[in-house]
PDB file of C-alpha atoms in Angstrom:
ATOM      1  CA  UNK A   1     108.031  76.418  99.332  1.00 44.00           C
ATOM      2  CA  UNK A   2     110.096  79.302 100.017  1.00 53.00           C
ATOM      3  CA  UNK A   3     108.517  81.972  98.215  1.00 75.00           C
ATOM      4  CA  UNK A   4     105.665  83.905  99.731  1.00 93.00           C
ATOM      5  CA  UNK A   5     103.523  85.669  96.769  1.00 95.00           C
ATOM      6  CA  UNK A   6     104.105  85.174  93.046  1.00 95.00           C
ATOM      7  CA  UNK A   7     103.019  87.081  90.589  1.00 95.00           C
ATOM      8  CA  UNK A   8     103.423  85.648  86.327  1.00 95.00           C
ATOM      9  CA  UNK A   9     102.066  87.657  83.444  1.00 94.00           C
ATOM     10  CA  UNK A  10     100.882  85.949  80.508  1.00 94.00           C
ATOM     11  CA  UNK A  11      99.665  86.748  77.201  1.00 92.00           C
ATOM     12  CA  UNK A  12      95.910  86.729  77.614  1.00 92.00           C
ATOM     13  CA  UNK A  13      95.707  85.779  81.920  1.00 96.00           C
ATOM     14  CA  UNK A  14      97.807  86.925  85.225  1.00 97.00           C
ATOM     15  CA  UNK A  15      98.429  83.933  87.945  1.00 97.00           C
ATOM     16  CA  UNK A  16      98.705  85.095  91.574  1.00 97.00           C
ATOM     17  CA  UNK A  17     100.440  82.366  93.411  1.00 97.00           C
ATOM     18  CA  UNK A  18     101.289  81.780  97.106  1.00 97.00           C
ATOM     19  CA  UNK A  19     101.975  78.730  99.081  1.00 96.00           C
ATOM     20  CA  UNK A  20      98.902  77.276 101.885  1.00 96.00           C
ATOM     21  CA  UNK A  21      97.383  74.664 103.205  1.00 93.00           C
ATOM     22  CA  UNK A  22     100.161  72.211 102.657  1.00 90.00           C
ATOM     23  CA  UNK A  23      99.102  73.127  98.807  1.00 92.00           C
ATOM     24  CA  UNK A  24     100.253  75.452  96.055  1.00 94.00           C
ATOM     25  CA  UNK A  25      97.685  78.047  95.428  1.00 97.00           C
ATOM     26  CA  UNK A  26      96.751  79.811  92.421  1.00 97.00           C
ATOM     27  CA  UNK A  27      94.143  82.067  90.741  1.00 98.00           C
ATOM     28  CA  UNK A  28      94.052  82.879  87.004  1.00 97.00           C
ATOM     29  CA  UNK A  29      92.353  86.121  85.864  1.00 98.00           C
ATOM     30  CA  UNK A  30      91.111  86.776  82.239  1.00 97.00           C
ATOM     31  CA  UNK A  31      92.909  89.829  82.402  1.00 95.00           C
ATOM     32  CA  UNK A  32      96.100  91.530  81.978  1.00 93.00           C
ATOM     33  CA  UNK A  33      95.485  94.804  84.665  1.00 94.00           C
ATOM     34  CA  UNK A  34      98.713  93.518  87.255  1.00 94.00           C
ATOM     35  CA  UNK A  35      98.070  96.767  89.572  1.00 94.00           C
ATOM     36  CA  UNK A  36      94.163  94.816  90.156  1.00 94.00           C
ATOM     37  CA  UNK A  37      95.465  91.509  89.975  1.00 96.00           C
ATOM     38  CA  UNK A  38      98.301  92.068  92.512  1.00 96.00           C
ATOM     39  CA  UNK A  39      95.771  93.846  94.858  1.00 96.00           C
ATOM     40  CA  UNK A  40      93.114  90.909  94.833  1.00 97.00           C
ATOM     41  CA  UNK A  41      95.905  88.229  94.941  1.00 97.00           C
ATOM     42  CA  UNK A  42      96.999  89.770  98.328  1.00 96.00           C
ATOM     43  CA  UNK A  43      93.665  90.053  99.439  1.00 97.00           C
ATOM     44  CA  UNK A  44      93.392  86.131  98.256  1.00 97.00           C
ATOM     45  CA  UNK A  45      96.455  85.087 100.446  1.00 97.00           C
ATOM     46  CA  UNK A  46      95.346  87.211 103.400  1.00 97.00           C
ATOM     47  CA  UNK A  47      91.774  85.537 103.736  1.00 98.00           C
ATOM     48  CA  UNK A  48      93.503  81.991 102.776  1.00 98.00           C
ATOM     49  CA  UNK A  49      95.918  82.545 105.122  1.00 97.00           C
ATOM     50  CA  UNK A  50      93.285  83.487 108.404  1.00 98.00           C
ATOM     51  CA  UNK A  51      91.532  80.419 107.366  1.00 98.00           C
ATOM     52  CA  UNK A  52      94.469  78.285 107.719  1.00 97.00           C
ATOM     53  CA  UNK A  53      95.594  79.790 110.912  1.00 97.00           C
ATOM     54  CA  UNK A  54      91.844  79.651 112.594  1.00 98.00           C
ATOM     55  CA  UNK A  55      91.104  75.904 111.753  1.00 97.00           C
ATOM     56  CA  UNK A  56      94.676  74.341 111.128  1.00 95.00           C
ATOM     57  CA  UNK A  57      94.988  71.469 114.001  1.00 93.00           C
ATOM     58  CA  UNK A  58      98.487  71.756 113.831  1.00 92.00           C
ATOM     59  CA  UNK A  59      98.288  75.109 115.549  1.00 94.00           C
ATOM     60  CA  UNK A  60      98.128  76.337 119.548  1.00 95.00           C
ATOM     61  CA  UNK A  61      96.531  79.650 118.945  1.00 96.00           C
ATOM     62  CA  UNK A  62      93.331  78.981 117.298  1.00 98.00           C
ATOM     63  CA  UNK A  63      89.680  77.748 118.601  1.00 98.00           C
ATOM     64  CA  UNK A  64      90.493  74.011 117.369  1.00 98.00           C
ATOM     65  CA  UNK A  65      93.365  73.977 119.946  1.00 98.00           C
ATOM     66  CA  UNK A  66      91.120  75.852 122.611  1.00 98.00           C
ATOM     67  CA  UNK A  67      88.119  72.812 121.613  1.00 98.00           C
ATOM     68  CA  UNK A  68      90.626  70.247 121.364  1.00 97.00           C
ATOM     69  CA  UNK A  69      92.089  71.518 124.495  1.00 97.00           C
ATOM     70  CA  UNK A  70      88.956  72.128 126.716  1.00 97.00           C
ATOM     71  CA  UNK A  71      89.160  68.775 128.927  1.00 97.00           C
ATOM     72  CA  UNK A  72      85.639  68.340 128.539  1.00 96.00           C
ATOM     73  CA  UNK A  73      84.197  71.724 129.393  1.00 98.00           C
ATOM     74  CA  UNK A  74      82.115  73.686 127.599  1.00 98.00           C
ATOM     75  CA  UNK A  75      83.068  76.028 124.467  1.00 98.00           C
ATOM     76  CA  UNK A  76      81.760  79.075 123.110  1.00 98.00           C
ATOM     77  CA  UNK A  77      82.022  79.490 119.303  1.00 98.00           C
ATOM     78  CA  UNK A  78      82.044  82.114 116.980  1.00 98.00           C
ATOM     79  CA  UNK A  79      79.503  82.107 114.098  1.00 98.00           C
ATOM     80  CA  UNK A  80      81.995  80.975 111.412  1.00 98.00           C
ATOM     81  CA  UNK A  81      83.533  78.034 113.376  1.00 98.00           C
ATOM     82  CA  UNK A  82      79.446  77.100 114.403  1.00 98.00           C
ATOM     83  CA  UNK A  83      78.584  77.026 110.347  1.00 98.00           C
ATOM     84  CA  UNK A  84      81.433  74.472 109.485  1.00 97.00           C
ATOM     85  CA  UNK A  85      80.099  72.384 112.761  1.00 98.00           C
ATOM     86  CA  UNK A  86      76.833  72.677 111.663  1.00 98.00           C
ATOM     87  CA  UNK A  87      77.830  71.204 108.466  1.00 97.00           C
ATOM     88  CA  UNK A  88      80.446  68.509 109.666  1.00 97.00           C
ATOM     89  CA  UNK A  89      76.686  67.526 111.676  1.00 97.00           C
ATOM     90  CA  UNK A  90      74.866  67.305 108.885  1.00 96.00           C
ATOM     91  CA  UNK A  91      77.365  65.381 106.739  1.00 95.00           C
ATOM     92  CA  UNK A  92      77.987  63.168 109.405  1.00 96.00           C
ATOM     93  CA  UNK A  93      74.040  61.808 109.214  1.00 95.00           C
ATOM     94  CA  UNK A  94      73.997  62.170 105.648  1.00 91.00           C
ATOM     95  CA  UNK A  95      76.863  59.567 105.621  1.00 92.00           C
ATOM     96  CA  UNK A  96      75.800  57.626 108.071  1.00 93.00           C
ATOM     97  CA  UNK A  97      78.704  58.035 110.260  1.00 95.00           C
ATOM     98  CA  UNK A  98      81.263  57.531 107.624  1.00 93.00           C
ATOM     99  CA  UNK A  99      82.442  61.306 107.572  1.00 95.00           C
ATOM    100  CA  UNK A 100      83.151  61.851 111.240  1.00 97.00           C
ATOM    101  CA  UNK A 101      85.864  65.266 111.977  1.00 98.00           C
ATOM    102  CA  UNK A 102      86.832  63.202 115.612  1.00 98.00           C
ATOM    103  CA  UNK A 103      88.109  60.287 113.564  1.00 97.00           C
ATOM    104  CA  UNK A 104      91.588  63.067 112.920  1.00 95.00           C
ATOM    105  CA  UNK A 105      92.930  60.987 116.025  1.00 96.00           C
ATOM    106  CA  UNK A 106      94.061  58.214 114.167  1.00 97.00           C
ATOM    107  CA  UNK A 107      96.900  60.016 112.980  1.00 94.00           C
ATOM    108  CA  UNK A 108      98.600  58.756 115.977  1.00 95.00           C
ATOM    109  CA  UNK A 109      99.058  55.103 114.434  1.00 97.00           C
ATOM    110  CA  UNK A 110      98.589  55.364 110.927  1.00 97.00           C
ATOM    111  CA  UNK A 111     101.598  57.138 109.435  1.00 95.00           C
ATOM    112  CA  UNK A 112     100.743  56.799 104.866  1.00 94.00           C
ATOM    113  CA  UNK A 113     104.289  57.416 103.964  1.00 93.00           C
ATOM    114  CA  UNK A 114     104.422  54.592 101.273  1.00 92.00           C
ATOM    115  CA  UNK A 115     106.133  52.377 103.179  1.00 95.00           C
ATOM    116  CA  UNK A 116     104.173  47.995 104.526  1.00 94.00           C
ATOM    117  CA  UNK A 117     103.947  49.487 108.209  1.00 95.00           C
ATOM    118  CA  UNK A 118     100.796  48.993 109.487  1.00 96.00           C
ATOM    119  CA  UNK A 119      98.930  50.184 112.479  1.00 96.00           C
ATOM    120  CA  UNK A 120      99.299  48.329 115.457  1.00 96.00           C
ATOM    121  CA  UNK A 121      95.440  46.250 116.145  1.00 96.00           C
ATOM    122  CA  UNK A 122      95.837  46.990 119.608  1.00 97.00           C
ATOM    123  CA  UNK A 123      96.535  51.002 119.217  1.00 97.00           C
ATOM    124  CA  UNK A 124      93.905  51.445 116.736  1.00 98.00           C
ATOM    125  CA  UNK A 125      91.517  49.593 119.540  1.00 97.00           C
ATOM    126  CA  UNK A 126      92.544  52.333 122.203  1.00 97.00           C
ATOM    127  CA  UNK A 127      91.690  54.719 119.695  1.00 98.00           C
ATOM    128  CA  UNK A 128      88.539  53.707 118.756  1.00 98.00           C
ATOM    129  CA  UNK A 129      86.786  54.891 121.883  1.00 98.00           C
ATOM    130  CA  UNK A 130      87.603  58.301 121.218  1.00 98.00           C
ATOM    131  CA  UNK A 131      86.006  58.601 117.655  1.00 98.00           C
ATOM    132  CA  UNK A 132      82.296  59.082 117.011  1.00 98.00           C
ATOM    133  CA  UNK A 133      80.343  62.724 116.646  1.00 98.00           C
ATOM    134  CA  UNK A 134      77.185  61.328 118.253  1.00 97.00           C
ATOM    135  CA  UNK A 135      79.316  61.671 121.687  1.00 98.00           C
ATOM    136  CA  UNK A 136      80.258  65.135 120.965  1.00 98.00           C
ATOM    137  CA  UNK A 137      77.568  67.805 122.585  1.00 98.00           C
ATOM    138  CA  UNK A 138      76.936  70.392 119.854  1.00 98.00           C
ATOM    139  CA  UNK A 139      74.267  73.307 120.464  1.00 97.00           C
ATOM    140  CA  UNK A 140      75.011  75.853 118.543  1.00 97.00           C
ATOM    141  CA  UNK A 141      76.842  78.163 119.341  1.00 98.00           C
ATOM    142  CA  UNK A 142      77.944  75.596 122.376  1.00 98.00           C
ATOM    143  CA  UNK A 143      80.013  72.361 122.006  1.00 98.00           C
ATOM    144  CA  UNK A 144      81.394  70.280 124.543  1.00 98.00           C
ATOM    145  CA  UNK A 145      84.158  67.448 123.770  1.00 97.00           C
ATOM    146  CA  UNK A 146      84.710  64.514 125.837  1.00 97.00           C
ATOM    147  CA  UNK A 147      87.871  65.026 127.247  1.00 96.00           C
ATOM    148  CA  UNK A 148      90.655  62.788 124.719  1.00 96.00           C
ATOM    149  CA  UNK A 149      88.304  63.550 121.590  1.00 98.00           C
ATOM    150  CA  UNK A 150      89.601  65.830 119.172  1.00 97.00           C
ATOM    151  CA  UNK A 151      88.095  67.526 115.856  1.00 97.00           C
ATOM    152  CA  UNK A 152      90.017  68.185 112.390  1.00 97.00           C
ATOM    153  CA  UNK A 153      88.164  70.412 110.189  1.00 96.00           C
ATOM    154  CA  UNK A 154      90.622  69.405 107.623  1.00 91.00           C
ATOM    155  CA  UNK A 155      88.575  67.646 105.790  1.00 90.00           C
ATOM    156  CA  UNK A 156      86.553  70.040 104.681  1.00 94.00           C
ATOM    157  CA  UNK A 157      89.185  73.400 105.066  1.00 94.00           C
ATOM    158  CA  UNK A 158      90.700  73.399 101.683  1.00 96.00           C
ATOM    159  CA  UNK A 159      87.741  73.184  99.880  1.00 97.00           C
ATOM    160  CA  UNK A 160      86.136  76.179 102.440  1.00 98.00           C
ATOM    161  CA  UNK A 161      88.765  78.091 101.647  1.00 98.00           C
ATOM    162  CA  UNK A 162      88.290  77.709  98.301  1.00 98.00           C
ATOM    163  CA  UNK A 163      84.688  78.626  98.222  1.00 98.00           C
ATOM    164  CA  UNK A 164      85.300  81.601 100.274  1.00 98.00           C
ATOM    165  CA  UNK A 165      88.084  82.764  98.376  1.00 98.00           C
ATOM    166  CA  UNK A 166      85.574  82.441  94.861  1.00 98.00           C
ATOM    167  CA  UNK A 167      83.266  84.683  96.624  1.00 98.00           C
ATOM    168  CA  UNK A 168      85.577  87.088  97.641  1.00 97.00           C
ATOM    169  CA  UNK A 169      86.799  87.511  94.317  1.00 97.00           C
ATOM    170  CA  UNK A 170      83.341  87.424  92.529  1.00 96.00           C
ATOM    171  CA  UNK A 171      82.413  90.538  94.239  1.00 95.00           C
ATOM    172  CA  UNK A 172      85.631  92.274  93.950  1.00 93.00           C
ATOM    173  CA  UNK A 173      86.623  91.482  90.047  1.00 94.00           C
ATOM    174  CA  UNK A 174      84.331  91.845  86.869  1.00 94.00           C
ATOM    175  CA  UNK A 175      86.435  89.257  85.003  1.00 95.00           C
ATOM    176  CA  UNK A 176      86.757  85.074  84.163  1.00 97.00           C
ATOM    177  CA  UNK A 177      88.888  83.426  86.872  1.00 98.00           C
ATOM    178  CA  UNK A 178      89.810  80.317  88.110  1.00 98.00           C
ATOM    179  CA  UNK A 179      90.774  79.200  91.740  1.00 98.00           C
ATOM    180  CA  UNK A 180      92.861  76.170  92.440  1.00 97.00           C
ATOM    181  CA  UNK A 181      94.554  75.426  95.486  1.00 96.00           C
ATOM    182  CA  UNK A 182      95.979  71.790  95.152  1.00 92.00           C
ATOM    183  CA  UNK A 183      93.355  70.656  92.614  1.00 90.00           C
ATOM    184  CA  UNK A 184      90.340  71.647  94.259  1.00 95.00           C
ATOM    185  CA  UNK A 185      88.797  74.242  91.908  1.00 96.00           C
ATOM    186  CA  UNK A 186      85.791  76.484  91.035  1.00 98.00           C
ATOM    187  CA  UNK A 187      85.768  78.571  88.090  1.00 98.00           C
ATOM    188  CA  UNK A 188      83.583  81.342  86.749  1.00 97.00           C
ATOM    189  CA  UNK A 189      83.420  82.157  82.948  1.00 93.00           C
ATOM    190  CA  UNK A 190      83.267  82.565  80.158  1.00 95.00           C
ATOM    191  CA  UNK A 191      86.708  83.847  79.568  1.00 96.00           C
ATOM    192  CA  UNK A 192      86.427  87.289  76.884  1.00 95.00           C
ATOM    193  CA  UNK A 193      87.312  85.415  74.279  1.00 95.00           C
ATOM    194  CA  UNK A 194      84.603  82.708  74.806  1.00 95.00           C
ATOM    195  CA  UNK A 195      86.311  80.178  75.911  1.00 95.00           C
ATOM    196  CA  UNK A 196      86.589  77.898  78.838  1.00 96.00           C
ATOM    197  CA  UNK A 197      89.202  77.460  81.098  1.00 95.00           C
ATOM    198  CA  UNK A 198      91.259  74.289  80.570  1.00 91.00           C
ATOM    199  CA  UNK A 199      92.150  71.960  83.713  1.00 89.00           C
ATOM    200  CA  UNK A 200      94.006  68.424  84.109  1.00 78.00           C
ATOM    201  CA  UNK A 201      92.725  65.696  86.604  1.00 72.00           C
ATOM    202  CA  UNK A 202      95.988  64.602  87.866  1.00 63.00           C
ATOM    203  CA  UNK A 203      97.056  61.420  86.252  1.00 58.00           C
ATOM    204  CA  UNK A 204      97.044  58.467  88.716  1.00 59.00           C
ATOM    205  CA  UNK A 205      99.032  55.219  87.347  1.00 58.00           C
ATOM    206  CA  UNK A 206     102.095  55.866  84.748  1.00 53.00           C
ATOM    207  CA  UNK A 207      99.766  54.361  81.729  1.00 51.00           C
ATOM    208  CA  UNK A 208      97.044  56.755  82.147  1.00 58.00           C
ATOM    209  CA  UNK A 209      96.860  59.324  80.185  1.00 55.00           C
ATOM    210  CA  UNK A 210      95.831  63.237  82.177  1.00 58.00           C
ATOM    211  CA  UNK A 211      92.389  63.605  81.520  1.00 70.00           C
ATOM    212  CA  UNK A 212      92.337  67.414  80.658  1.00 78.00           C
ATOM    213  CA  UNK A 213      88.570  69.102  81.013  1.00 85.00           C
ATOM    214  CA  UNK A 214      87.220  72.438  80.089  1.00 90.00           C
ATOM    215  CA  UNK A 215      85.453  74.917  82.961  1.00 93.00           C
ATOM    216  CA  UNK A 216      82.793  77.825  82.630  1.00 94.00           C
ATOM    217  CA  UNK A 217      81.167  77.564  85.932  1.00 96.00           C
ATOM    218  CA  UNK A 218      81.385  75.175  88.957  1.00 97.00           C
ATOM    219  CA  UNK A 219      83.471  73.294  91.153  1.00 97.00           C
ATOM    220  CA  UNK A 220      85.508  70.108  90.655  1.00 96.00           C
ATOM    221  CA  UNK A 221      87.781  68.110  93.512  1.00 95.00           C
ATOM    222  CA  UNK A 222      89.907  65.138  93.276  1.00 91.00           C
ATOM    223  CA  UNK A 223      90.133  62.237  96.502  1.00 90.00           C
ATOM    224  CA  UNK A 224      92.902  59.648  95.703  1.00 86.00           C
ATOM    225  CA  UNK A 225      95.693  57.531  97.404  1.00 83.00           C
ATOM    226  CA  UNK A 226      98.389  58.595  94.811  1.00 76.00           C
ATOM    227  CA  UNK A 227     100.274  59.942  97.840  1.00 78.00           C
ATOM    228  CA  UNK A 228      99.264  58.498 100.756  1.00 86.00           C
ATOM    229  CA  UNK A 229      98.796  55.044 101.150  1.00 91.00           C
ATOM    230  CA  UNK A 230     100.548  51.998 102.482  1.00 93.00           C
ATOM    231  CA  UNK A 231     102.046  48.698 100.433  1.00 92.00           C
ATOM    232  CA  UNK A 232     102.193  45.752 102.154  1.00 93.00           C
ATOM    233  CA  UNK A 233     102.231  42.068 100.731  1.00 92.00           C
ATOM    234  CA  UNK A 234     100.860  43.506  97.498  1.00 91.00           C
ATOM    235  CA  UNK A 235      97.860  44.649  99.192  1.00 91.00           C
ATOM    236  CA  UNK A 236      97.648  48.681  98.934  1.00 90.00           C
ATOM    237  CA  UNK A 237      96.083  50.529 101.573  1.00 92.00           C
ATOM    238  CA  UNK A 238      94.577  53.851 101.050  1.00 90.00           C
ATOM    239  CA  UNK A 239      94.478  57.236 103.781  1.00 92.00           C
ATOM    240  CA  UNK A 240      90.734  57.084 103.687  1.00 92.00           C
ATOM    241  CA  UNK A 241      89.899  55.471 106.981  1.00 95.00           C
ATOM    242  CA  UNK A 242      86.443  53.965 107.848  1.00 95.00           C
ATOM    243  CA  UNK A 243      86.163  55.739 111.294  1.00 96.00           C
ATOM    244  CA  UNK A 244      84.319  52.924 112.710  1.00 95.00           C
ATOM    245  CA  UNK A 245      87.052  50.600 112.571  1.00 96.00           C
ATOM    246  CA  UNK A 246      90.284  52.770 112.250  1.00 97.00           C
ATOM    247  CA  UNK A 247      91.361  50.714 109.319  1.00 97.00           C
ATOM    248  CA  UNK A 248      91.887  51.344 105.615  1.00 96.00           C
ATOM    249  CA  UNK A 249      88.100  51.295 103.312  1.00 94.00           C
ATOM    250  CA  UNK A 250      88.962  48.563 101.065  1.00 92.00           C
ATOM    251  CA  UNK A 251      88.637  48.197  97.297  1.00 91.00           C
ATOM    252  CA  UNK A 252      88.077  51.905  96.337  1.00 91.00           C
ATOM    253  CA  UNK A 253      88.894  53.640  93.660  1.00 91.00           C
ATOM    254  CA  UNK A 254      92.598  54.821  93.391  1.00 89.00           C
ATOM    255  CA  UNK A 255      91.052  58.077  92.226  1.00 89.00           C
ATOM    256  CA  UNK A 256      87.634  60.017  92.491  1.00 93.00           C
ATOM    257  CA  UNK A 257      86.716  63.527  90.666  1.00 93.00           C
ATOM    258  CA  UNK A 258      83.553  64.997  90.804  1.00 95.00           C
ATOM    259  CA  UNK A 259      82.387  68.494  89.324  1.00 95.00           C
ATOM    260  CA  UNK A 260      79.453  70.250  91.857  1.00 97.00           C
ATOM    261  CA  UNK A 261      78.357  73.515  92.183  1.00 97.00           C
ATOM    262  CA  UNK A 262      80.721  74.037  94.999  1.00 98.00           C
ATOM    263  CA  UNK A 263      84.014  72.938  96.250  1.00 98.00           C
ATOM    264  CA  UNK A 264      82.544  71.958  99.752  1.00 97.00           C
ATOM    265  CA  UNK A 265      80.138  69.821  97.604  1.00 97.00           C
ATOM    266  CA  UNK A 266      82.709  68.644  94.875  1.00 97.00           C
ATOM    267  CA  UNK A 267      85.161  67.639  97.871  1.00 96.00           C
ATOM    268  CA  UNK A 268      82.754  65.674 100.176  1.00 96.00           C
ATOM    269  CA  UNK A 269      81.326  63.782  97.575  1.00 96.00           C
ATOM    270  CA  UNK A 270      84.147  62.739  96.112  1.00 95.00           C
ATOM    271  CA  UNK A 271      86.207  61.866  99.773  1.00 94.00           C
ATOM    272  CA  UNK A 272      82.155  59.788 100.973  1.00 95.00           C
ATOM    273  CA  UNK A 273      82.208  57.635  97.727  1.00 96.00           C
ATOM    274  CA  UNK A 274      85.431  56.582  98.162  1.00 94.00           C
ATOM    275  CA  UNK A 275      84.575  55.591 101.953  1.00 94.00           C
ATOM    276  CA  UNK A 276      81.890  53.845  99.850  1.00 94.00           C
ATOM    277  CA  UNK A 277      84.981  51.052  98.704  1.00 93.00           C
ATOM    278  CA  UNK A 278      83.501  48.744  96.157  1.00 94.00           C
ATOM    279  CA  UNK A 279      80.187  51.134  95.711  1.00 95.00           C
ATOM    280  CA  UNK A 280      81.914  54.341  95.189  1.00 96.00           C
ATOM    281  CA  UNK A 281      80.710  54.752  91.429  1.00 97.00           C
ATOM    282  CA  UNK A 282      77.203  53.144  92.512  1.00 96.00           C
ATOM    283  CA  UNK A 283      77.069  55.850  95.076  1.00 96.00           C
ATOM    284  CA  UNK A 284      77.941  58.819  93.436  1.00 97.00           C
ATOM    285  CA  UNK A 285      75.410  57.449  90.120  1.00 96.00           C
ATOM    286  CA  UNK A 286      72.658  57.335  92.668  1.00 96.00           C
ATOM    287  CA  UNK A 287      72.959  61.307  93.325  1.00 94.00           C
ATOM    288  CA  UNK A 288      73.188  61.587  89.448  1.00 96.00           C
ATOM    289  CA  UNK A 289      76.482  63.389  90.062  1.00 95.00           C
ATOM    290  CA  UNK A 290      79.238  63.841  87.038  1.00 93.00           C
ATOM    291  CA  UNK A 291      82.702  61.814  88.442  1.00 93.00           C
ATOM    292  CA  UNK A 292      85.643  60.063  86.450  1.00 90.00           C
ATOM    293  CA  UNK A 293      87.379  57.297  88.571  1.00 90.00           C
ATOM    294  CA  UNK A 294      90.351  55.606  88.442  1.00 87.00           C
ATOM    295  CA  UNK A 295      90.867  51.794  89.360  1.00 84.00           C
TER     296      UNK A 295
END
């Protein structure tokens, strides 16, 4: 994207747009007032922004290149960087090892570009050594990484950013809004008119039609392979990796969107039950938790 802030007045809202995360990012206010809504859309970008440059992996200036970097020594971390451990910890049990931020690695031989080129048995197998939280020394605020590990805190940093963004906003502006950045959302509402705010769940497969949904309150996230994934002898292969064998989880839903009180929430249950493969809707039933899926 080439264009750094946007800024589109309509006849009841204002967007504030701006490009992060890999994602288009937008906020809708129930209001009109472009002198507030340009101030709080900068704001907006400015926090997004320090997010993405503080956990980003793809970065050399940030305390995920200085863990990642460490060669097994030990690593002071601020508070901030300690919560989102704390909680990669917890989801990690909660999951039973299924959500696991060293399993990032296996970038290195799985490339989901939509093409039948699968990972080579033997260079997932070298990999596999190097996956697994439980080897990972974490006492907060210390951690220590065996050297070759790595973490990615990207699956959880959109929908952070999101949250933290909400809150930001919720104490800075009286009025209805609605975040999205890439499909994860959270709204807060009524808008003044009474209404909801109206959102799409991105259509999967061509004869599907967009399921469209309406938003007072809450959180809602989308997991899917429409993107990434891998075709090979008619057999499809989704991004969602099982992190205890490097490969593919099997028979899971093409599409998973579930509406939580947060985006945090909304995003990690929706990314676990499709790790769940042929259980994902049995899962997420189980927790009582609202989803649509998409086979």
């Amino acid at each position: 994207m080439s264009f750094q802030f946007q800024l589109s007045q309509f006849d009841d809202y204002t967007k504030a747009a701006f490009p992060a995360m890999a994602s288009p990012c937008e906020i809708l206010f129930d209001s009109t007032d472009l002198e507030q809504v340009m101030a709080l859309g900068l704001e907006v970008r400015a926090e997004t922004w320090r997010i993405e440059q503080k956990f980003s992996r793809y970065r050399h200036d940030n305390i995920i290149h200085k863990i990642n970097n460490a060669c097994g020594k030990t690593i002071h971390v601020d508070d901030e960087t300690a919560d989102l451990l704390d909680f990669a910890n917890q989801i990690y049990e909660l999951s039973e090892a299924r959500f696991d931020v060293t399993s990032g690695i296996l970038r290195k031989v799985w490339k989901f570009d939509g093409s039948d080129q699968l990972a080579d048995e033997k260079a997932i197998a070298t990999l596999l050594p190097l996956i697994g939280w439980h080897q990972v020394n974490w006492s907060r605020p210390y951690l220590t990484l065996p050297e070759g590990m790595e973490i990615d805190l990207g699956g959880i940093g959109k929908e952070y950013a999101v949250d933290k963004v909400f809150s930001l906003l919720t104490q800075r502006c009286e009025h209805a809004l609605l975040v999205n950045f890439g499909g994860d959302l959270r709204a807060k509402g009524p808008r003044k008119d009474g209404s909801a705010w109206k959102v799409g769940v991105e259509q999967i497969v061509p004869e599907q039609q967009i399921r469209h949904l309406e938003m007072t309150a809450g959180a809602m996230a989308t997991s899917g392979d429409s993107r990434r994934y891998l075709l090979k002898d008619g057999i499809r292969y989704s991004h969602i990796l099982n992190p205890k064998t490097g490969w593919p989880v099997m028979n899971a839903p093409r599409s998973i969107t579930v509406v939580a009180p947060t985006c945090v929430e909304a995003g990690i249950y929706s990314s676990l039950s499709l790790m769940m493969g042929d259980d994902a809707e049995k899962f997420l039933e189980e927790l009582d938790i609202r989803y649509w899926s998409v086979r």
